[in-house]
């Protein structure tokens, strides 16, 4: 134990937990940031609090370790809004804010509101630090909460507009670092033995079983075990969009992505199953088409680290509470190779091939403006073997999750859990977590407009990402809703979803990035490869068909 300032304690603690980047909007903990800099933690000043939160989210998801974002008191509400995606995607993000002293609370203090209520629904741990002596208790608990069980965001609110009440104070403090909580998952519980044996018996007796894999399996690093179980038992595999890289698309048992943002072929096969084995997925409305795929009453097995998820939406099945990787390993030790499922696996494969034949003309189209399906095909071809694809929500998520094939087992796919505009800053954060890996962002122009200012952040700090913009000058997912709303009125309110045509490559160049505008589908692949070869951030602005819409899953 030694005498030190709160600033020094905070910096040494973050360093001890392996934090390499702090994403923030000024001014917050300036003395602590200076101490962090001395310890090798890189400061990334962003253009918005949400951008900082999204960067920490992308960092956490790819790096498998907690991400750090910070904002002063007046920016705390914006930072909280940026945590929604991390919360929904179970990403361990540590959000640090300042708050004015007690004498300023409840007295109409300038730009001050109560922060605790903003963060309560978005975090696993939400605490105020009013004295520097609390730090050895609060900070380890924050990392502990963020990384254990089902990972998620935490919030530490520090005394002072920018945390000055904590960082300037001195005390006799001992830096406490629990190294196990510098990464996730931390604990890997194995499911109950009797439940595993029951699951093995049910799997052996099923005629048409399907594996449905979610983000929990990817967090656990269970891809190899998923493949091994599928191959041993001849079980087709469908994935949530977050788990689309669990198998390469060429694998004969892989159906692709499931649900509202998935492939019709995957939904068709899962709807026909007589047993569905959910692995690390929350079985929400989007994945299951409002709990109709599989139909209610279908026998299920569910493996999840959170016991509260077992049976939440499909009650009455077999529950396996535990880590996905360890649970599957334990199950593999109990099952024998299955026989007699050739007809089922053949049906599944033909269903996938039929869908591929249907979409092939779109994926191969030479039409101008470029078809998004063709754009996705070229993105897949250009993405390196160890590449990371970061996709936005809406049509960007549908196009990329269904049409960008996983060609190599080392590739990673991250996508927005629902926040439009998430992908650009998230891709920047992901690149910070793994600076040696190529990171490609896939978004529409609607999403790009949200946080394109963060390209200047990437340029200023030398963070190389490639942003591929599906630029159709329209909020495509909104079009059908508006057309139905204005049906029969002789006009459409195109101003509700159409944007001015903009050359984003030129804007990128103005921000110090490399910019390429592509109008011919035959030029897309080369443009992406050229962008990947640059030593600065790059934007590939692809002019696409505004009238193109995805083939919806059902």
mmCIF file of C-alpha atoms in Angstrom, residues 265 346-364 403 551:
data_model
loop_
_atom_site.group_PDB
_atom_site.id
_atom_site.type_symbol
_atom_site.label_atom_id
_atom_site.label_comp_id
_atom_site.label_asym_id
_atom_site.label_seq_id
_atom_site.Cartn_x
_atom_site.Cartn_y
_atom_site.Cartn_z
ATOM 1 C CA UNK A 265 -33.621 -21.897 -46.398
ATOM 2 C CA UNK A 346 -29.843 -34.381 -47.836
ATOM 3 C CA UNK A 347 -33.086 -32.428 -47.555
ATOM 4 C CA UNK A 348 -31.323 -29.694 -45.607
ATOM 5 C CA UNK A 349 -28.520 -29.427 -48.148
ATOM 6 C CA UNK A 350 -30.882 -29.351 -51.112
ATOM 7 C CA UNK A 351 -32.914 -26.619 -49.417
ATOM 8 C CA UNK A 352 -29.762 -24.530 -49.107
ATOM 9 C CA UNK A 353 -28.697 -25.250 -52.692
ATOM 10 C CA UNK A 354 -32.158 -24.348 -53.966
ATOM 11 C CA UNK A 355 -31.907 -20.984 -52.243
ATOM 12 C CA UNK A 356 -28.428 -20.465 -53.700
ATOM 13 C CA UNK A 357 -29.708 -21.172 -57.191
ATOM 14 C CA UNK A 358 -32.509 -18.669 -56.649
ATOM 15 C CA UNK A 359 -30.178 -15.827 -55.569
ATOM 16 C CA UNK A 360 -27.344 -16.626 -58.002
ATOM 17 C CA UNK A 361 -28.605 -14.243 -60.737
ATOM 18 C CA UNK A 362 -28.589 -11.398 -58.215
ATOM 19 C CA UNK A 363 -25.156 -12.261 -56.813
ATOM 20 C CA UNK A 364 -23.744 -12.485 -60.343
ATOM 21 C CA UNK A 403 -25.100 -12.873 -48.815
ATOM 22 C CA UNK A 551 -35.388 -11.580 -50.030
#
